[in-house]
Tab-separated table of C-alpha atoms and ligand atoms in Angstrom:
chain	number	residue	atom	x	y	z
A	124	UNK	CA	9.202	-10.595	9.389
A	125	UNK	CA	5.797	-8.593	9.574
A	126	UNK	CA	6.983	-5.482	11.152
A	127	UNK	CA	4.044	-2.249	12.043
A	128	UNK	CA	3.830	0.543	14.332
A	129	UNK	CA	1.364	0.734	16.608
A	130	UNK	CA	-0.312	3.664	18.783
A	131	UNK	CA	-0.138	2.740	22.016
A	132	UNK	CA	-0.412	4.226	25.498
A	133	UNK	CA	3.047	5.423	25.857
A	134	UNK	CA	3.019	6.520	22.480
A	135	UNK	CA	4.042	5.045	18.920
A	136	UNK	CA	5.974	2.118	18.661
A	137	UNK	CA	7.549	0.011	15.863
A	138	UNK	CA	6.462	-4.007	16.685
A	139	UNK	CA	6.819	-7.377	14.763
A	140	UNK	CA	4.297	-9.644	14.745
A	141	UNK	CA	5.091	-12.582	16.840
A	142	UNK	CA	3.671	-16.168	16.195
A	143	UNK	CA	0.890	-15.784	18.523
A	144	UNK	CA	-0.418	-12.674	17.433
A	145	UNK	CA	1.334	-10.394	19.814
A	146	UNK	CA	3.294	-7.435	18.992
A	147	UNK	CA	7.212	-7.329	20.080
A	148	UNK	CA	8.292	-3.789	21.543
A	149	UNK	CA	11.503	-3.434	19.164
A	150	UNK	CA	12.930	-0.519	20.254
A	151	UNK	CA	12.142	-1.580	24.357
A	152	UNK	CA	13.904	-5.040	22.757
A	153	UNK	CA	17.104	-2.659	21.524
A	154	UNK	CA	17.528	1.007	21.907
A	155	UNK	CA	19.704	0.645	18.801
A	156	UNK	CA	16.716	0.442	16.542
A	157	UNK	CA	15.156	3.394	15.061
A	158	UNK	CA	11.970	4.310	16.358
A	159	UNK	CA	9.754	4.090	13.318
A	160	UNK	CA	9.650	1.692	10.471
A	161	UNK	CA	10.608	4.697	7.942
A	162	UNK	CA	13.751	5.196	10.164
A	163	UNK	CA	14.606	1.200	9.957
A	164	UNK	CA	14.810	0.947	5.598
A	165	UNK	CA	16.779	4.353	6.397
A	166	UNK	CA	19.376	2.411	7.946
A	167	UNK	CA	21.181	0.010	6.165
A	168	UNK	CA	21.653	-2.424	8.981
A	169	UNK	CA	18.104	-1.606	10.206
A	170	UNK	CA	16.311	-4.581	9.127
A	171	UNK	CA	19.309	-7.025	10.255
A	172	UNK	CA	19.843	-5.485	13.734
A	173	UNK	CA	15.994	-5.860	13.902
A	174	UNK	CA	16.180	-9.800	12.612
A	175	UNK	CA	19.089	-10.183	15.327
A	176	UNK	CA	17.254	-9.138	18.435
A	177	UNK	CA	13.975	-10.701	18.056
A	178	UNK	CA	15.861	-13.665	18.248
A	179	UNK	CA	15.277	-13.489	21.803
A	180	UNK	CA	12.104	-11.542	21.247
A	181	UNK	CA	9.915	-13.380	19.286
A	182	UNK	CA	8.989	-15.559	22.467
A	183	UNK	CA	10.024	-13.571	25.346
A	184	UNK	CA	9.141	-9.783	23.980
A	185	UNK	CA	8.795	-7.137	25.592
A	186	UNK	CA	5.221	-7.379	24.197
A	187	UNK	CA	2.940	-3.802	23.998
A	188	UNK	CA	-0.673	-3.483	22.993
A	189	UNK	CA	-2.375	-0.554	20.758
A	190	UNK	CA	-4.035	0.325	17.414
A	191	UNK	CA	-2.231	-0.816	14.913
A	192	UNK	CA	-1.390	2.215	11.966
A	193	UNK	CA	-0.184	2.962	9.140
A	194	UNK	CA	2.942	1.140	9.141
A	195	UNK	CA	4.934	4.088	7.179
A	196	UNK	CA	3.612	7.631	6.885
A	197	UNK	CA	5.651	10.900	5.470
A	198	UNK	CA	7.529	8.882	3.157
A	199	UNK	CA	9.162	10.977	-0.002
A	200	UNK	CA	6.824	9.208	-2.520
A	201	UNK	CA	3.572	7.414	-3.311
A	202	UNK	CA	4.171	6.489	-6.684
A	203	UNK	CA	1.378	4.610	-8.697
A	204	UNK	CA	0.752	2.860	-11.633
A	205	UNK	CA	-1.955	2.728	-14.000
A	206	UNK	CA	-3.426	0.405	-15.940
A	207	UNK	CA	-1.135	-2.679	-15.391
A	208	UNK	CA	-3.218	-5.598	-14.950
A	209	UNK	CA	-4.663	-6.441	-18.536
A	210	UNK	CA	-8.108	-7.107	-17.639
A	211	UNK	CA	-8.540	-3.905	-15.900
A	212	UNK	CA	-7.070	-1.897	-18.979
A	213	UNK	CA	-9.247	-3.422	-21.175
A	214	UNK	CA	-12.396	-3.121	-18.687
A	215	UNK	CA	-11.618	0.578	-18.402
A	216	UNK	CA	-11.910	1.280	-22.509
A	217	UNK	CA	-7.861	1.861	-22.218
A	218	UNK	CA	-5.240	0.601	-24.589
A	219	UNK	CA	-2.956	-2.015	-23.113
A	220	UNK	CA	-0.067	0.296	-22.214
A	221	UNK	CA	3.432	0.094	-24.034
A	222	UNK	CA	5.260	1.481	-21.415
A	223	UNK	CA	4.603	1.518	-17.253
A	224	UNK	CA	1.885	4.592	-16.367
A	225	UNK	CA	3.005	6.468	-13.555
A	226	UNK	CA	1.190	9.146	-11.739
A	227	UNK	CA	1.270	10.040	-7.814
A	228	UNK	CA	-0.686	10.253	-4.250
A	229	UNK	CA	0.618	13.112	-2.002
A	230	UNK	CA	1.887	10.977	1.631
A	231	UNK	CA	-0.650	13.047	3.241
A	232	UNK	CA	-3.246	10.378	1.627
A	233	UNK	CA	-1.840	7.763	3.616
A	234	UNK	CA	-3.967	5.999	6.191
A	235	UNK	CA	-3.377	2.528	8.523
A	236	UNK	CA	-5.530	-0.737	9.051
A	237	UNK	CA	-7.833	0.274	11.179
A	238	UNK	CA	-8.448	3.676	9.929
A	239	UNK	CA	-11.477	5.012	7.878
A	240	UNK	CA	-11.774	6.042	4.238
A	241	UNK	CA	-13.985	9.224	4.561
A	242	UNK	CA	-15.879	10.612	1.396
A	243	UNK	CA	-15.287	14.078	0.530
A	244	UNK	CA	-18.140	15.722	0.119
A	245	UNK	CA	-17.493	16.993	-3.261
A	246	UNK	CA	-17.237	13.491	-4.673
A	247	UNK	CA	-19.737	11.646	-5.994
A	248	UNK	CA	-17.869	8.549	-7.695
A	249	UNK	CA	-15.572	7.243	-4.887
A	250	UNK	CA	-13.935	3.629	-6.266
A	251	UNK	CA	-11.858	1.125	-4.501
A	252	UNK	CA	-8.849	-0.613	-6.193
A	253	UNK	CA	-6.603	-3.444	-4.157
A	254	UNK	CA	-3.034	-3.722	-5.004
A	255	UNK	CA	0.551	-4.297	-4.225
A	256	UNK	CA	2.671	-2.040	-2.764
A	257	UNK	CA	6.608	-2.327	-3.038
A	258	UNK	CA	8.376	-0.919	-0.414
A	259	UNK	CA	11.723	0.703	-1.299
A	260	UNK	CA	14.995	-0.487	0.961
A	261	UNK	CA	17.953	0.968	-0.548
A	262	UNK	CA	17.564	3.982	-2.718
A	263	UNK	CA	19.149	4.333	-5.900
A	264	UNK	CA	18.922	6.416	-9.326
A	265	UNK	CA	19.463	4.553	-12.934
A	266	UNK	CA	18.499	0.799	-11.468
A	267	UNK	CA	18.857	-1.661	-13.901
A	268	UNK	CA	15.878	-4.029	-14.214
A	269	UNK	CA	18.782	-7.215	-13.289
A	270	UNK	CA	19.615	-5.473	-10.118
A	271	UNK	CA	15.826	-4.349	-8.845
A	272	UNK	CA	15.071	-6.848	-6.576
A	273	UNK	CA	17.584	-5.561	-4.213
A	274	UNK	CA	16.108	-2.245	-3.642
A	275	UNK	CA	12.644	-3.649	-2.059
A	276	UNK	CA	13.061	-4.069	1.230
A	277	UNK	CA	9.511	-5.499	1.292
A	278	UNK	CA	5.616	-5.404	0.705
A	279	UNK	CA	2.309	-4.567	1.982
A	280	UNK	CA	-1.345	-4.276	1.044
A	281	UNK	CA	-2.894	-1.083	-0.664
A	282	UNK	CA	-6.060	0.469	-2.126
A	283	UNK	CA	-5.426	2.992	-4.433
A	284	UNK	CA	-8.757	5.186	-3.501
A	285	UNK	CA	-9.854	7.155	-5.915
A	286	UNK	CA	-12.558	9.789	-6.955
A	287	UNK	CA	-13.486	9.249	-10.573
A	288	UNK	CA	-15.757	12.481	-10.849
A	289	UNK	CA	-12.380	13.876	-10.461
A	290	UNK	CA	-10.144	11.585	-11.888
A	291	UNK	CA	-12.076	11.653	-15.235
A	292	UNK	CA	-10.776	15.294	-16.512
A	293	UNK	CA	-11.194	17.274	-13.118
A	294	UNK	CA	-9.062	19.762	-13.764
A	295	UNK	CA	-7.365	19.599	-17.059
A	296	UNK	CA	-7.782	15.929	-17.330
A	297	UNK	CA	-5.383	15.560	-14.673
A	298	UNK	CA	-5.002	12.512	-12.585
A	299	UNK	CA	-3.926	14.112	-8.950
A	300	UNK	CA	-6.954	15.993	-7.508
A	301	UNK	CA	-8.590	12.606	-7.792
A	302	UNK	CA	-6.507	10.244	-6.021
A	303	UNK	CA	-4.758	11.885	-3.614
A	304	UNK	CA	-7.721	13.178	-1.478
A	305	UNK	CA	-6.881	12.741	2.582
A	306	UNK	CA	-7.663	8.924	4.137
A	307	UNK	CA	-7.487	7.560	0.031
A	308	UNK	CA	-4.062	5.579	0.497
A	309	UNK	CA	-4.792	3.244	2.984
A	310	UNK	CA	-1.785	0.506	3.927
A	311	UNK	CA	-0.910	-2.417	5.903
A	312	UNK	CA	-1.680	-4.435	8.044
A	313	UNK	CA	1.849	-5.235	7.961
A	314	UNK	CA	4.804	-4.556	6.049
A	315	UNK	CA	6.334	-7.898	5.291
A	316	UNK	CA	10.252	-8.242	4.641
A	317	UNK	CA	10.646	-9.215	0.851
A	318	UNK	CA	12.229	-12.809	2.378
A	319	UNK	CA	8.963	-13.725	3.595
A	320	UNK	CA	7.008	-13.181	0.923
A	321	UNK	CA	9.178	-15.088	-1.917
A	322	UNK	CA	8.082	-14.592	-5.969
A	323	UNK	CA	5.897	-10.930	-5.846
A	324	UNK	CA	4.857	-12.338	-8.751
A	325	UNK	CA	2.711	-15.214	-8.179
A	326	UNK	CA	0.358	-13.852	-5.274
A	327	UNK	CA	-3.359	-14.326	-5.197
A	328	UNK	CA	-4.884	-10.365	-4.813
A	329	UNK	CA	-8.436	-9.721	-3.722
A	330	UNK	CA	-10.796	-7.010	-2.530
A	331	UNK	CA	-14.012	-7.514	-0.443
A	332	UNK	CA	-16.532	-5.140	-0.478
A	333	UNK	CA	-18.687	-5.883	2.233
A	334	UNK	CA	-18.131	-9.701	2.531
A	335	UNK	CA	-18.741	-9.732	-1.147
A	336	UNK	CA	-15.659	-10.623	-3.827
A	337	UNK	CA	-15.729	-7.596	-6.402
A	338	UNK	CA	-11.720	-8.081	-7.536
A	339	UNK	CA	-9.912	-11.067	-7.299
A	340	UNK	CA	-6.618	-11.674	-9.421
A	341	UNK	CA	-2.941	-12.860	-9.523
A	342	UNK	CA	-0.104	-10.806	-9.615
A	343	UNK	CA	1.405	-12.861	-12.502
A	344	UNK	CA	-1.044	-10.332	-14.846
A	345	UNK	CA	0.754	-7.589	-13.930
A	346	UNK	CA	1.783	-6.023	-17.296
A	347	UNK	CA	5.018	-4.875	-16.245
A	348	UNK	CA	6.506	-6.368	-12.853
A	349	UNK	CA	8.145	-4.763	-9.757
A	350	UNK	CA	11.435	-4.595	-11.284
A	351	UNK	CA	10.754	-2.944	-14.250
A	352	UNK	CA	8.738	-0.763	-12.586
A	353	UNK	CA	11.867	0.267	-10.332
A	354	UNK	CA	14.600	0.401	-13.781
A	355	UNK	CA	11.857	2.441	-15.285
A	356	UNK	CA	11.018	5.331	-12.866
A	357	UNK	CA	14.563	5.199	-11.206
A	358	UNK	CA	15.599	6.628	-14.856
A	359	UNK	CA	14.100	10.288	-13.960
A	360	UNK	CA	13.656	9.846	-10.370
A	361	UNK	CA	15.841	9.076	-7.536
A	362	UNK	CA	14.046	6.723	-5.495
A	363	UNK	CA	14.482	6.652	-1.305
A	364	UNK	CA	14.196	4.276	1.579
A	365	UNK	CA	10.463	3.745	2.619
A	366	UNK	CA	9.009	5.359	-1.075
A	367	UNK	CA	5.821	3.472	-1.528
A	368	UNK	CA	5.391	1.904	-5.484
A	369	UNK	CA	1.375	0.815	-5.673
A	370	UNK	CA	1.748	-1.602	-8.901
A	371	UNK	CA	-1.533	-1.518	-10.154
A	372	UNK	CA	-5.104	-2.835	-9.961
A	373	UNK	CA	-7.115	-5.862	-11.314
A	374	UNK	CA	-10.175	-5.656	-12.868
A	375	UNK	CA	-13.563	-5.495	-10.696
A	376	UNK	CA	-13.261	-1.685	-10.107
A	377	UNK	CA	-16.886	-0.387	-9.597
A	378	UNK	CA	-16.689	2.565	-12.176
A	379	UNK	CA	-16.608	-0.995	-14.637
A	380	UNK	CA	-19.597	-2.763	-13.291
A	381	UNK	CA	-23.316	-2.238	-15.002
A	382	UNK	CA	-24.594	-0.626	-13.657
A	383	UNK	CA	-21.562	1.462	-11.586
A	384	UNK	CA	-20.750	0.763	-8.028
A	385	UNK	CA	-19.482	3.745	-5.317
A	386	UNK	CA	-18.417	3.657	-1.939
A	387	UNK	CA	-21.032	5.074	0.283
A	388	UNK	CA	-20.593	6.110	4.191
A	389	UNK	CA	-21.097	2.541	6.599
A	390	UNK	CA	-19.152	-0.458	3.369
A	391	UNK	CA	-16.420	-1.950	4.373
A	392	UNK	CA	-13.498	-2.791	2.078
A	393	UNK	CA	-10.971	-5.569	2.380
A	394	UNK	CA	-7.675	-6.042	-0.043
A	395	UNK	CA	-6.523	-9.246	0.722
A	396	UNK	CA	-2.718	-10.538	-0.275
A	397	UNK	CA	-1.359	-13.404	-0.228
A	398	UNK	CA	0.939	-13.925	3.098
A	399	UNK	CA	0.207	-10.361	3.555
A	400	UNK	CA	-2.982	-10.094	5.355
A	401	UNK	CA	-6.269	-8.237	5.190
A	402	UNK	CA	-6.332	-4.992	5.237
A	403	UNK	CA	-9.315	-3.798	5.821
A	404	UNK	CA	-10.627	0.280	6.017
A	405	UNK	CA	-14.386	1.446	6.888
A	406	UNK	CA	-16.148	3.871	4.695
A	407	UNK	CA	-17.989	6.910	6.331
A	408	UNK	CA	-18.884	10.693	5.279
A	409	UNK	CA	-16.191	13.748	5.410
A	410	UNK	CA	-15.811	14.406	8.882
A	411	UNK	CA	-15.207	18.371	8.826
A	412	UNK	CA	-14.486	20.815	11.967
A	413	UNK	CA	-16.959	22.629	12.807
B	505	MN	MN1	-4.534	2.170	-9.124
């Protein structure tokens, strides 16, 4: 299933995607369902009540129209990983790591499909990076590797946004203040139930900036894969339904390239996944109140 939420004129609603491109009402399908995707992983029949009424609604709906958004938001957690494609470690001056690299985005960063990345305008070195995201189901604490699989409820497309001016050192040589600026998480278009999208493993992963390829992978380079990315953090950290894992980035990033690429206000970025879509977020300038 691709499920989403989309803004619509009688407010948010959680759809599926149907065959023909139109989005299924699920809550106007069965008032059982919790209104947000979020509240769906919560429950732990959530996804199955959702399978058993489109049933009927696949074909027949109730159908609504809207702008489609980000299809979680106020999660607990937007973990990330570093350096865990090979290439990209390697193109960054990094060490291959020994062990998974985990650092965070604040939820607040979070942005949907048809939303913009802005620019703050104290950065100077704004860089795209497509990746995975896992999408935690059932929560748990002390996962073992063997048993990871059945804590992802699903997938979606991300780009890890960040601001290497302040990555790089800005403050302290600390990670945050870099990528967890407002608009730098973008998600979607869909999430996709993990039954849809089969091995995690063997997708193709791209990233378009403005039509042209700069990133374009496999996630069979992932260093370390979704599951021991979940036995690893779940050893400090008690992980929740609808907590966000981004797994990493290929190589292509424009800090990289020679001579350096940065977003500027009017590109266009696409991360493309394999059975997952195109997401795809506009870049403009800070937009500030006056
Ligand atoms: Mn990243």
């Amino acid at each position: 299933m691709k499920l989403g939420m989309v803004e619509s004129d009688a407010g948010m609603r959680v759809v599926a995607l149907n065959l023909d491109g139109k989005y299924v009402d699920l809550l106007a399908l069965d008032t059982q369902i919790p209104p947000t995707l979020l509240g769906i992983l919560a429950d732990p029949e959530g996804l199955a009540r959702v399978a058993s009424a489109l049933v009927t609604g696949w074909s027949k709906g109730p159908f609504v129209e809207g702008k489609l958004v980000s299809p979680i938001t106020r999660c607990g957690k937007v973990i990330c990983i570093g350096l865990n494609y090979r290439d990209h470690a390697l193109e960054t001056g990094a060490e291959i790591p020994s062990e998974p690299v985990v650092f965070n985005k604040f939820p607040s960063a979070l942005i949907g499909p048809e939303d913009s990345v802005e620019l703050p305008a104290i950065a100077h070195q704004v860089d795209y990076e497509a990746e995975l995201v896992a999408v935690i189901g059932k929560g748990g604490k002390h996962i073992p590797k063997s048993k990871a699989f059945e804590h992802i409820a699903g997938y979606t497309c991300g780009n890890d946004v960040s601001a290497r001016d302040w990555q790089k050192g800005r403050p302290g040589g600390q990670w945050l203040m870099g990528k967890t600026p407002d608009t730098f998480a973008p998600i979607g278009p869909w999430f996709v139930t993990a039954d849809e999208v089969g091995d995690p493993h063997d997708l193709a992963i791209s990233l378009r900036l403005n039509g042209q390829t700069m990133q374009q992978s496999r996630t069979s380079e992932l260093i370390f894969g979704i599951d021991a990315l979940v036995a690893h953090v779940s050893q400090l950290v008690t992980l929740e339904p609808g907590d966000l894992i981004f797994t990493g980035t290929p190589s292509g990033v424009g800090v990289a390239r020679k001579p350096p690429v940065f977003l500027k206000s009017g590109d266009v970025m696409e991360v493309e996944i394999e059975g997952l879509g195109v997401l795809r977020n506009p870049v403009i300038a800070e937009r500030r109140a006056e």
